[in-house]
């Protein structure tokens, strides 16, 4: 379903029906709370109330924790859908992430702690060293004629130089457009052409699961269709032979050796664009969101500080690739603005074996770990023995982002990774929101498995019907945000009308997230899945999350995706695609297991949600960022073929496999 038909689907004004009830509650540990930035629910509520009574005062106070070259004259100019935050203020985010730590007491503190994939290669880059390297990279870009406002594509692996490239762009005011290093040439060309990038920063290759991904060769293919690109800068990482075109292609190491190590940070207007980033493509063709400088810097800084409850001695690891918004906000800008030690790992969680992440945590005494539900479900599927081999006692806080987390996966994460002692922050946000919007304050807010809990300070979410009226507690509706926030995307690059129409036209006066949610009697938010994916069974509108969570709670199920298929009797019938735990994938037992699972769902959440059909799959189709693409499964279940946008699909063989299964 596209955004165009979405309006029709919610026009009925009917709310989502919620059928899942999760009653477990975990209060913050007293020892954790005693050292936390926010120490009790009362304290959280008091700060939140103040932040909502006067958001401009709240955000201005937060903004004062950053360095500004020139103060703002007004905190906010708002004329829906156009926001300007910290009007007339001047600052530079590279300066805030690097310089201010490099010259102070943190100068010798490790900023980036990098672990390579092939061996146990480690690089520790202090804030002082980062300062020098970023300035060299910035001067290197300048020496190629790259200037403030130019768009620069970055297509690299997870090397320290990727973070340095991002910061170097920010330093000179070039607008970066990071393209995930797994995308094909056509996806690079689309993004480079959309933004008219003048340069591409890349690598010879990068390591992933023991194999080399040939990044430069892929860029070379894309370059045949990208006339705006004048320069390509290539980091040597794998040492493989690559083609270099004289005049256009430059080695990173030669470029930075030939320049001075000092480059002043460009004073940027608060509303100058910082980057363009394309969404994951879960619901359709990716949108190129534009983020600006001041508000984005303030919200990513403040959310990192409070939600990960950062302490000076933390070793902070967010496993997201910098190619996604999570990597932008919570690998680079947020933690570095806080002066944190950021761990970056180059490769896959299952290389050379399934314990790689846990070995890294043990070896580097990681304290804060932030990952995605899709990864957690994979860890569960691989088996507990891979986790139990390592000492994870350094961990003190866990986080998740990217999809709703099934209560079963949440409990496993808490017990097996967190040893029952670490708070879990389930963080709801989007590429469009730039920073975290809903998440528990870990020392203050009791958590419930599967709930993102309560809003961050200054954020006013609501669950409403199509006219914008709040729905009663306990029933599902549309998740909206009632007022502008600093790190909101300002536009879709080159398409202001698409921005207005997609986000600011469905629900009067509100930002519409595209997600369905329910608010419980304690005010906690439970994300129910995409509104596009809602299934209408006999007039009952069900979100995907609850049925999937019921399936995942079955001991034999590792992962599940449910979609609706037209049904003459019920309107829609539920088709469930299910991936089994490894030891249960034996073919003989499958027909009986289908009945068992249908029965299980009936018993867990009711006959209404009973799947009409269960289909087993080795893998589900996912975006490159790891999210299940239900729209493809829906097409497959409905028409038997797929014509929708698959440019962000991770593994084409997953679809081929599903089609084969259908034919057999
Ligand atoms: P596209 O917009 O192209 O369809 P996408 O929505 O997957 O792609 P992102 O911006 O990466 O792109 O993802 C944001 C979405 O991810 C949210 O709208 C929500 O559906 C989901 N999401 C993120 N975090 C959470 C969370 N903690 N709980 C539930 N859902 C989440
Ligand atoms: Mg989206």
XYZ file of C-alpha atoms and ligand atoms in Angstrom:
696
model
C 0.000 0.000 0.000
C 1.446 3.397 -0.895
C 1.094 6.564 1.149
C -1.565 7.635 -1.358
C -3.872 4.740 -0.549
C -3.015 4.930 3.122
C -5.433 7.798 3.582
C -8.187 5.627 2.197
C -7.294 2.792 4.503
C -7.560 4.902 7.602
C -10.447 7.008 6.305
C -12.881 4.657 7.937
C -11.859 6.352 11.169
C -11.762 2.930 12.725
C -9.091 2.371 15.298
C -6.654 -0.478 15.532
C -7.705 -3.283 17.768
C -5.183 -4.393 20.342
C -5.265 -8.013 21.485
C -1.918 -8.627 23.117
C -1.522 -8.105 26.859
C 1.897 -8.104 28.464
C 1.886 -7.748 32.226
C 5.518 -8.029 33.267
C 7.081 -4.858 34.694
C 10.735 -4.288 35.625
C 11.653 -1.418 37.901
C 15.043 0.240 37.540
C 17.641 -1.271 39.811
C 18.228 0.980 42.846
C 22.001 0.936 42.349
C 21.618 1.978 38.715
C 19.110 4.686 39.573
C 21.336 6.178 42.279
C 23.964 7.097 39.681
C 21.638 7.940 36.798
C 20.987 11.349 35.240
C 17.300 10.942 36.084
C 16.740 8.900 39.212
C 13.026 8.360 39.662
C 9.744 8.332 37.809
C 8.714 11.451 39.737
C 11.839 13.258 38.586
C 11.253 12.179 34.981
C 7.632 13.341 35.162
C 8.607 16.691 36.645
C 11.202 17.411 33.954
C 8.845 16.172 31.243
C 6.011 18.402 32.488
C 8.327 21.404 32.494
C 9.623 20.542 29.000
C 6.097 20.377 27.603
C 4.896 23.503 29.400
C 7.707 25.465 27.741
C 9.554 23.412 25.120
C 11.492 26.369 23.799
C 12.958 27.089 27.227
C 13.738 23.404 27.671
C 15.531 23.028 24.332
C 17.356 26.333 24.746
C 18.755 25.110 28.046
C 19.909 21.908 26.342
C 21.427 23.837 23.437
C 23.601 25.782 25.863
C 25.485 22.547 26.562
C 26.923 22.759 23.033
C 29.467 25.307 21.762
C 27.983 28.054 19.576
C 30.020 30.549 17.541
C 27.067 32.892 17.619
C 23.967 32.641 19.831
C 20.488 32.205 18.364
C 18.033 35.062 18.312
C 14.884 32.878 18.564
C 14.570 29.238 19.594
C 11.869 28.294 17.088
C 10.089 29.579 14.021
C 7.220 27.272 13.181
C 4.836 27.471 10.308
C 3.581 23.976 9.543
C 5.375 22.092 8.028
C 8.409 24.379 8.147
C 10.499 24.543 11.301
C 13.581 26.618 12.004
C 15.337 25.909 15.282
C 17.867 28.199 17.003
C 17.331 30.871 14.381
C 20.486 32.856 13.472
C 22.637 30.650 15.693
C 26.026 29.569 14.292
C 27.865 26.406 15.242
C 29.747 23.479 13.789
C 28.935 19.907 14.781
C 32.422 18.596 14.001
C 33.744 21.207 16.408
C 31.224 20.034 19.008
C 32.029 16.349 18.473
C 35.803 16.669 18.288
C 37.529 19.988 18.993
C 35.979 20.739 22.329
C 37.079 17.345 23.685
C 40.477 17.389 21.927
C 41.609 20.547 23.649
C 40.293 19.713 27.114
C 40.676 16.954 29.659
C 39.491 14.330 27.195
C 42.310 14.892 24.709
C 43.942 11.511 25.375
C 40.639 9.699 25.873
C 39.808 7.124 23.191
C 37.178 8.551 20.869
C 36.997 5.654 18.416
C 37.817 2.102 19.446
C 37.760 0.149 16.229
C 37.781 -3.621 15.786
C 38.453 -5.075 12.329
C 36.752 -8.204 11.074
C 39.428 -10.525 9.625
C 41.724 -10.603 12.646
C 41.625 -9.077 16.085
C 43.050 -5.888 14.637
C 42.259 -2.945 16.922
C 42.746 0.795 16.446
C 42.351 3.268 19.260
C 41.998 6.877 18.150
C 42.087 9.511 20.867
C 40.154 12.766 20.639
C 43.459 14.548 19.963
C 44.254 12.170 17.099
C 40.724 12.353 15.764
C 41.045 16.130 15.743
C 44.144 15.963 13.584
C 42.774 13.322 11.225
C 39.497 15.112 10.719
C 41.284 18.362 9.921
C 43.505 16.616 7.387
C 40.536 14.950 5.747
C 38.727 18.292 5.680
C 41.700 19.976 4.029
C 41.923 17.071 1.598
C 38.337 17.653 0.531
C 38.974 21.368 0.232
C 42.044 20.723 -1.934
C 39.693 19.044 -4.417
C 37.616 22.197 -4.523
C 34.814 20.857 -2.330
C 33.061 23.722 -0.558
C 30.288 24.472 1.886
C 26.927 23.347 0.503
C 28.399 20.804 -1.944
C 26.934 17.313 -1.625
C 29.392 14.489 -1.011
C 28.439 10.810 -1.218
C 30.157 8.415 1.179
C 30.129 4.720 0.278
C 32.491 3.010 2.701
C 32.746 0.091 5.089
C 32.738 0.446 8.862
C 36.245 1.861 9.195
C 37.282 4.774 11.422
C 37.758 6.752 8.215
C 34.026 6.511 7.558
C 33.355 8.410 10.779
C 36.229 10.759 9.911
C 34.765 11.361 6.433
C 31.381 12.261 7.917
C 32.969 14.647 10.425
C 35.244 16.190 7.787
C 32.208 17.024 5.647
C 30.477 18.564 8.652
C 33.627 20.545 9.380
C 33.699 22.286 6.000
C 29.933 22.440 5.601
C 29.701 19.906 2.783
C 26.415 17.987 2.958
C 27.107 14.286 3.349
C 24.972 11.570 1.854
C 26.091 8.257 3.305
C 25.089 5.286 1.188
C 25.138 1.938 2.967
C 28.123 -0.112 1.776
C 25.917 -3.056 0.796
C 23.942 -1.242 -1.898
C 24.358 -2.036 -5.582
C 25.630 0.375 -8.252
C 22.123 1.387 -9.343
C 21.175 2.390 -5.778
C 24.364 4.464 -5.541
C 23.652 6.140 -8.872
C 20.041 6.952 -7.863
C 21.151 8.581 -4.629
C 24.146 10.413 -6.115
C 22.036 11.789 -8.954
C 19.122 12.758 -6.721
C 21.469 14.931 -4.631
C 23.846 15.886 -7.475
C 26.889 14.877 -5.441
C 30.238 16.299 -6.585
C 32.389 13.601 -5.016
C 32.247 10.040 -3.723
C 34.384 8.849 -0.820
C 34.926 5.098 -0.878
C 37.342 2.213 -0.158
C 39.039 -0.405 -2.287
C 36.928 -2.978 -0.488
C 35.582 -3.908 2.917
C 35.379 -7.131 4.896
C 32.111 -8.863 5.603
C 31.779 -12.434 6.841
C 35.268 -13.283 5.682
C 34.702 -12.088 2.117
C 35.710 -8.863 0.442
C 32.994 -6.511 -0.718
C 34.442 -4.680 -3.733
C 33.332 -1.129 -2.982
C 35.457 0.750 -5.521
C 34.501 -1.590 -8.365
C 30.831 -0.982 -7.526
C 31.417 2.770 -7.455
C 33.101 2.481 -10.861
C 29.920 0.934 -12.255
C 27.789 3.671 -10.717
C 30.097 6.377 -12.093
C 29.046 5.528 -15.644
C 25.678 7.116 -14.772
C 26.659 9.942 -12.409
C 27.890 12.955 -14.406
C 27.901 15.294 -11.382
C 30.802 13.448 -9.717
C 34.159 15.111 -10.298
C 36.271 13.337 -7.673
C 36.535 9.954 -6.030
C 38.610 9.466 -2.878
C 39.632 5.894 -2.112
C 40.709 4.558 1.272
C 43.037 1.572 1.093
C 41.624 -1.082 3.373
C 41.887 -4.550 1.802
C 44.822 -3.867 -0.510
C 43.113 -5.493 -3.494
C 43.932 -4.278 -6.976
C 41.459 -1.665 -8.207
C 41.209 0.680 -11.170
C 42.190 4.302 -10.486
C 41.363 6.931 -13.086
C 43.975 9.698 -13.156
C 42.619 13.134 -12.352
C 39.363 11.802 -10.944
C 40.429 9.143 -8.432
C 42.645 9.955 -5.446
C 44.055 7.783 -2.693
C 42.886 8.876 0.749
C 46.381 8.524 2.263
C 48.034 10.602 -0.468
C 45.379 13.270 -0.222
C 45.671 13.726 3.528
C 49.483 13.564 3.479
C 49.643 16.425 1.038
C 47.706 18.901 3.208
C 48.119 20.871 6.424
C 46.851 19.377 9.707
C 44.946 22.520 10.645
C 41.542 23.420 9.236
C 39.181 25.762 11.059
C 35.608 24.541 11.493
C 33.226 26.450 9.223
C 30.643 28.462 11.187
C 27.382 26.925 10.004
C 23.982 28.468 10.288
C 21.786 26.425 12.593
C 19.527 25.667 9.627
C 22.293 24.853 7.131
C 21.862 21.292 5.881
C 24.110 18.735 7.560
C 23.175 15.651 5.587
C 20.799 13.846 3.307
C 19.860 10.293 4.162
C 17.499 7.877 2.463
C 15.047 5.808 4.533
C 15.348 2.034 4.733
C 12.639 1.351 2.148
C 10.517 -0.897 4.359
C 7.253 0.595 3.150
C 8.224 1.770 -0.321
C 10.736 3.660 -2.390
C 13.258 5.379 -0.074
C 12.861 9.097 0.666
C 15.899 11.412 0.883
C 15.430 13.243 4.168
C 17.350 16.441 4.848
C 18.666 17.136 8.333
C 20.035 20.490 9.405
C 22.646 21.437 11.955
C 21.637 23.104 15.223
C 18.471 21.274 16.239
C 19.835 17.935 15.090
C 23.008 18.469 17.084
C 21.106 19.405 20.234
C 18.629 16.523 20.204
C 21.152 13.802 19.308
C 23.461 15.124 22.022
C 20.785 15.273 24.690
C 19.067 11.960 23.915
C 22.408 10.137 23.966
C 23.277 11.656 27.309
C 19.984 10.772 28.999
C 18.758 7.605 27.320
C 22.106 5.802 27.331
C 22.770 7.525 30.626
C 26.360 8.102 29.565
C 29.170 8.174 32.088
C 32.715 9.294 31.461
C 34.164 5.781 31.674
C 31.638 4.088 29.367
C 32.633 2.001 26.373
C 29.635 2.558 24.169
C 28.765 0.255 21.275
C 25.947 0.850 18.832
C 26.081 -1.952 16.254
C 24.295 -0.004 13.507
C 26.121 0.717 10.286
C 26.813 4.421 9.748
C 24.858 3.971 6.510
C 21.619 4.167 8.537
C 20.252 6.991 10.624
C 21.033 5.077 13.806
C 24.700 5.154 12.820
C 24.548 8.878 12.054
C 22.875 9.863 15.306
C 24.128 7.207 17.724
C 27.524 6.109 16.396
C 28.800 9.508 15.284
C 27.048 12.706 16.312
C 25.333 11.916 19.632
C 28.057 9.960 21.443
C 30.957 12.048 20.137
C 29.186 15.271 21.095
C 29.127 13.737 24.588
C 32.845 12.933 24.490
C 32.203 9.184 24.717
C 34.416 6.255 23.747
C 32.640 4.755 20.740
C 33.322 1.179 19.712
C 33.035 0.482 15.989
C 33.184 -3.038 14.577
C 33.868 -3.618 10.912
C 32.110 -6.877 10.199
C 29.448 -9.480 10.809
C 28.201 -10.840 14.163
C 28.734 -14.426 12.986
C 32.335 -14.198 11.810
C 34.459 -16.177 12.429
C 31.782 -17.738 14.653
C 28.530 -16.903 16.412
C 30.294 -15.496 19.481
C 32.035 -12.581 17.801
C 29.945 -9.830 19.392
C 30.213 -11.373 22.846
C 33.976 -11.738 22.514
C 34.229 -8.069 21.601
C 32.124 -7.096 24.631
C 34.286 -9.196 26.931
C 37.592 -8.059 25.499
C 36.822 -4.346 25.392
C 34.637 -4.242 28.501
C 31.724 -2.711 26.657
C 29.268 -1.079 29.056
C 26.462 0.136 26.780
C 25.213 -2.012 23.894
C 22.612 -0.842 21.356
C 21.349 -3.145 18.618
C 18.243 -4.143 16.621
C 15.465 -6.682 17.294
C 16.342 -8.485 14.059
C 19.835 -9.109 15.441
C 18.465 -10.237 18.801
C 16.152 -12.745 17.103
C 19.147 -14.047 15.126
C 21.198 -14.454 18.325
C 18.327 -16.433 19.838
C 18.097 -18.634 16.776
C 21.831 -19.348 16.804
C 21.574 -20.718 20.320
C 22.437 -19.677 23.875
C 25.682 -21.628 23.970
C 27.382 -18.964 21.823
C 26.516 -16.307 24.369
C 27.303 -18.274 27.486
C 30.960 -18.733 26.620
C 31.791 -15.083 27.273
C 31.871 -12.819 30.279
C 29.360 -10.041 29.657
C 29.468 -8.597 33.160
C 30.870 -5.247 31.955
C 27.479 -4.424 30.399
C 25.278 -2.051 32.353
C 22.709 -0.883 29.790
C 21.102 -2.390 26.670
C 19.179 -0.712 23.878
C 17.138 -1.656 20.820
C 15.880 0.185 17.768
C 14.485 -0.427 14.313
C 11.389 -2.550 14.759
C 8.989 -3.385 17.549
C 10.744 -5.866 19.830
C 8.695 -8.972 20.579
C 8.322 -9.492 24.356
C 9.946 -12.926 23.987
C 13.057 -11.400 22.413
C 13.074 -8.632 25.021
C 13.088 -11.193 27.847
C 15.873 -13.164 26.208
C 17.928 -9.980 25.733
C 17.406 -9.065 29.360
C 18.334 -12.503 30.737
C 21.001 -13.777 28.374
C 22.812 -10.596 27.407
C 21.959 -8.325 30.301
C 22.309 -11.007 32.986
C 18.975 -9.837 34.397
C 20.600 -6.670 35.699
C 20.762 -4.208 32.770
C 17.894 -1.872 31.940
C 16.708 -2.133 28.337
C 15.942 1.069 26.471
C 13.573 0.304 23.587
C 13.960 3.442 21.498
C 11.291 4.423 18.992
C 12.280 6.892 16.292
C 12.747 7.217 12.525
C 15.085 8.575 9.861
C 12.620 11.476 9.732
C 12.781 12.228 13.455
C 16.604 12.347 13.483
C 16.792 11.450 17.156
C 15.076 9.235 19.708
C 11.486 10.279 20.480
C 10.117 7.592 22.806
C 12.223 5.507 25.199
C 12.494 4.823 28.909
C 14.793 6.972 31.014
C 16.777 3.982 32.298
C 17.193 4.970 35.940
C 13.661 6.269 36.249
C 11.055 4.522 34.146
C 9.952 0.939 34.898
C 10.053 -1.082 31.683
C 7.529 -3.502 30.177
C 8.756 -6.024 27.587
C 7.739 -4.790 24.127
C 6.895 -1.206 25.086
C 8.992 1.811 24.115
C 7.371 3.366 27.221
C 7.285 7.166 27.567
C 8.308 10.151 25.436
C 11.612 11.953 25.666
C 11.575 15.466 27.118
C 9.967 18.053 24.877
C 8.328 15.417 22.654
C 4.559 15.179 22.543
C 3.376 11.965 20.893
C -0.263 11.000 20.756
C -2.346 8.078 19.576
C -5.249 9.371 17.546
C -7.918 8.592 15.011
C -7.850 10.061 11.553
C -9.350 13.363 12.659
C -6.662 13.763 15.261
C -8.796 12.914 18.293
C -6.976 10.879 20.932
C -8.247 7.314 21.160
C -9.012 5.881 24.608
C -6.263 4.141 26.588
C -5.910 0.524 25.534
C -7.093 0.931 21.959
C -4.829 1.281 18.977
C -4.588 4.248 16.648
C -2.209 6.347 14.607
C 0.999 7.482 16.256
C 1.473 11.210 15.694
C 3.710 13.923 17.122
C 1.831 17.027 18.143
C 4.538 19.651 17.916
C 7.850 20.228 16.158
C 11.070 18.939 17.703
C 14.658 20.078 17.070
C 16.016 17.097 15.103
C 13.058 16.714 12.756
C 13.891 16.354 9.062
C 13.225 19.658 7.320
C 12.252 18.340 3.900
C 12.560 15.577 1.357
C 15.512 16.627 -0.772
C 14.215 18.545 -3.777
C 10.580 17.722 -3.021
C 9.017 19.925 -0.350
C 5.545 18.922 -1.495
C 6.231 15.229 -0.941
C 7.445 16.105 2.548
C 4.288 18.027 3.358
C 1.991 15.437 1.880
C 3.684 12.374 3.378
C 4.091 13.604 6.936
C 1.927 16.647 7.552
C -1.343 16.127 5.749
C -2.973 12.922 7.017
C -3.806 14.066 10.536
C -4.673 17.754 10.971
C -1.929 19.780 12.680
C 0.217 16.728 13.453
C 3.246 14.912 12.139
C 2.050 11.452 11.109
C 4.629 8.713 11.692
C 3.072 5.970 9.553
C 3.108 3.684 12.605
C 0.224 2.320 14.618
C 0.394 2.331 18.405
C -1.560 1.797 21.589
C -1.212 3.710 24.828
C -1.898 1.743 28.004
C -3.413 2.944 31.269
C 0.051 4.041 32.502
C 0.579 6.152 29.391
C 3.097 3.691 27.939
C 3.355 3.463 24.170
C 3.262 0.090 22.435
C 4.179 0.160 18.764
C 1.878 -2.108 16.741
C 3.506 -2.047 13.312
C 3.099 0.053 10.185
C -0.324 1.402 9.422
C 0.304 0.262 5.830
C 0.517 -3.311 7.089
C -2.705 -3.377 9.112
C -4.803 -6.504 8.505
C -8.575 -6.250 8.400
C -10.166 -9.489 9.550
C -13.964 -9.455 9.653
C -13.955 -5.745 10.378
C -11.300 -6.002 13.096
C -8.175 -4.023 12.257
C -5.102 -5.799 13.581
C -1.520 -4.567 13.676
C 1.171 -7.043 12.642
C 3.206 -6.803 15.839
C 0.833 -8.587 18.183
C 0.179 -11.633 16.018
C 3.870 -11.931 15.236
C 4.783 -11.670 18.903
C 2.362 -14.470 19.734
C 4.050 -16.647 17.112
C 7.566 -15.738 18.270
C 6.555 -16.685 21.823
C 6.191 -20.300 20.642
C 9.313 -22.285 21.533
C 9.870 -23.519 17.976
C 9.515 -20.137 16.230
C 12.478 -17.838 15.684
C 10.856 -15.125 13.592
C 7.476 -14.380 12.040
C 5.841 -11.944 9.657
C 2.101 -11.756 9.114
C 0.247 -10.185 6.207
C -3.336 -9.976 4.987
C -4.584 -11.694 1.851
C -8.004 -10.927 0.342
C -10.660 -13.313 1.591
C -14.209 -13.480 0.289
C -15.662 -14.162 3.693
C -13.570 -12.163 6.176
C -12.277 -9.312 4.018
C -8.745 -10.420 4.738
C -7.229 -13.642 6.001
C -3.961 -13.819 7.906
C -1.008 -15.480 6.228
C 1.956 -16.055 8.546
C 5.488 -16.522 7.268
C 7.481 -18.302 9.936
C 11.167 -19.056 10.429
C 11.840 -21.903 12.827
C 14.503 -22.340 15.447
C 17.299 -24.308 13.804
C 16.653 -27.615 15.565
C 12.972 -27.657 14.543
C 13.413 -27.184 10.802
C 13.056 -30.909 10.059
C 10.614 -31.373 7.162
C 8.648 -34.396 8.570
C 7.211 -32.433 11.456
C 6.021 -29.403 9.468
C 2.351 -30.173 8.658
C 1.599 -30.959 12.310
C 3.476 -27.867 13.376
C 1.265 -25.674 11.174
C -1.802 -26.821 13.090
C 0.011 -26.457 16.367
C 0.935 -22.843 15.568
C -2.587 -21.895 14.487
C -3.879 -23.385 17.700
C -1.184 -21.564 19.668
C -2.130 -18.149 18.304
C -5.795 -18.833 19.024
C -4.956 -19.715 22.580
C -2.512 -16.814 23.113
C -4.511 -13.944 21.658
C -7.798 -15.298 20.320
C -9.536 -16.921 17.368
C -9.705 -13.604 15.541
C -5.936 -13.654 15.031
C -5.732 -17.310 13.986
C -3.643 -17.504 10.806
C -5.491 -18.972 7.853
C -2.228 -20.168 6.417
C 1.250 -20.779 7.804
C 4.234 -20.794 5.470
C 7.688 -21.771 6.614
C 10.642 -19.860 5.255
C 14.381 -20.178 5.862
C 14.738 -16.418 5.768
C 12.261 -13.572 5.536
C 12.774 -10.771 3.024
C 14.391 -7.847 4.844
C 15.725 -4.424 4.052
C 19.470 -3.971 4.143
C 18.933 -2.435 7.573
C 17.392 -5.718 8.718
C 13.668 -4.938 8.778
C 11.045 -7.336 7.559
C 9.495 -6.183 4.254
C 5.890 -7.223 4.754
C 4.766 -5.389 1.646
C 6.667 -7.943 -0.467
C 5.186 -10.853 1.470
C 1.728 -9.335 1.070
C 2.189 -9.089 -2.685
C 3.424 -12.637 -2.801
C 0.550 -13.964 -0.695
C -1.986 -11.985 -2.726
C -0.815 -12.189 -6.324
C 1.946 -14.796 -6.258
C 4.438 -12.321 -7.706
C 6.287 -9.162 -6.736
C 6.402 -5.911 -8.683
C 7.016 -3.443 -5.802
C 10.290 -1.606 -5.164
C 12.972 -4.113 -4.167
C 16.009 -1.820 -4.387
C 16.613 -2.016 -0.658
C 16.020 -5.762 -0.342
C 18.881 -7.525 1.415
C 18.791 -10.968 -0.098
C 17.097 -11.613 -3.413
C 17.397 -15.342 -2.951
C 14.953 -15.092 -0.029
C 12.215 -14.086 -2.482
C 13.155 -16.682 -5.050
C 13.036 -19.280 -2.307
C 9.618 -18.144 -1.108
C 8.266 -18.302 -4.657
C 9.599 -21.818 -5.105
C 7.953 -22.879 -1.875
C 4.704 -21.439 -3.132
C 4.896 -23.375 -6.381
C 5.781 -26.667 -4.736
P 10.674 3.558 4.834
O 10.290 4.810 5.542
O 11.435 3.785 3.578
O 9.557 2.587 4.702
P 11.736 2.646 7.356
O 10.497 3.255 7.941
O 12.037 1.225 7.720
O 11.744 2.792 5.780
P 13.565 3.947 9.159
O 13.463 5.398 9.289
O 14.919 3.325 9.246
O 12.995 3.517 7.752
O 12.693 3.212 10.256
C 11.771 3.869 11.097
C 10.650 2.905 11.447
O 11.178 1.762 12.136
C 9.615 3.452 12.373
O 8.640 4.217 11.689
C 9.017 2.174 12.974
O 8.093 1.578 12.095
C 10.230 1.287 13.092
N 10.830 1.390 14.437
C 12.004 1.954 14.759
N 12.279 1.810 16.070
C 11.233 1.154 16.609
C 10.906 0.710 17.927
N 11.721 0.891 18.956
N 9.720 0.087 18.099
C 8.886 -0.118 17.072
N 9.137 0.264 15.810
C 10.293 0.888 15.569
Mg 9.570 4.995 7.453
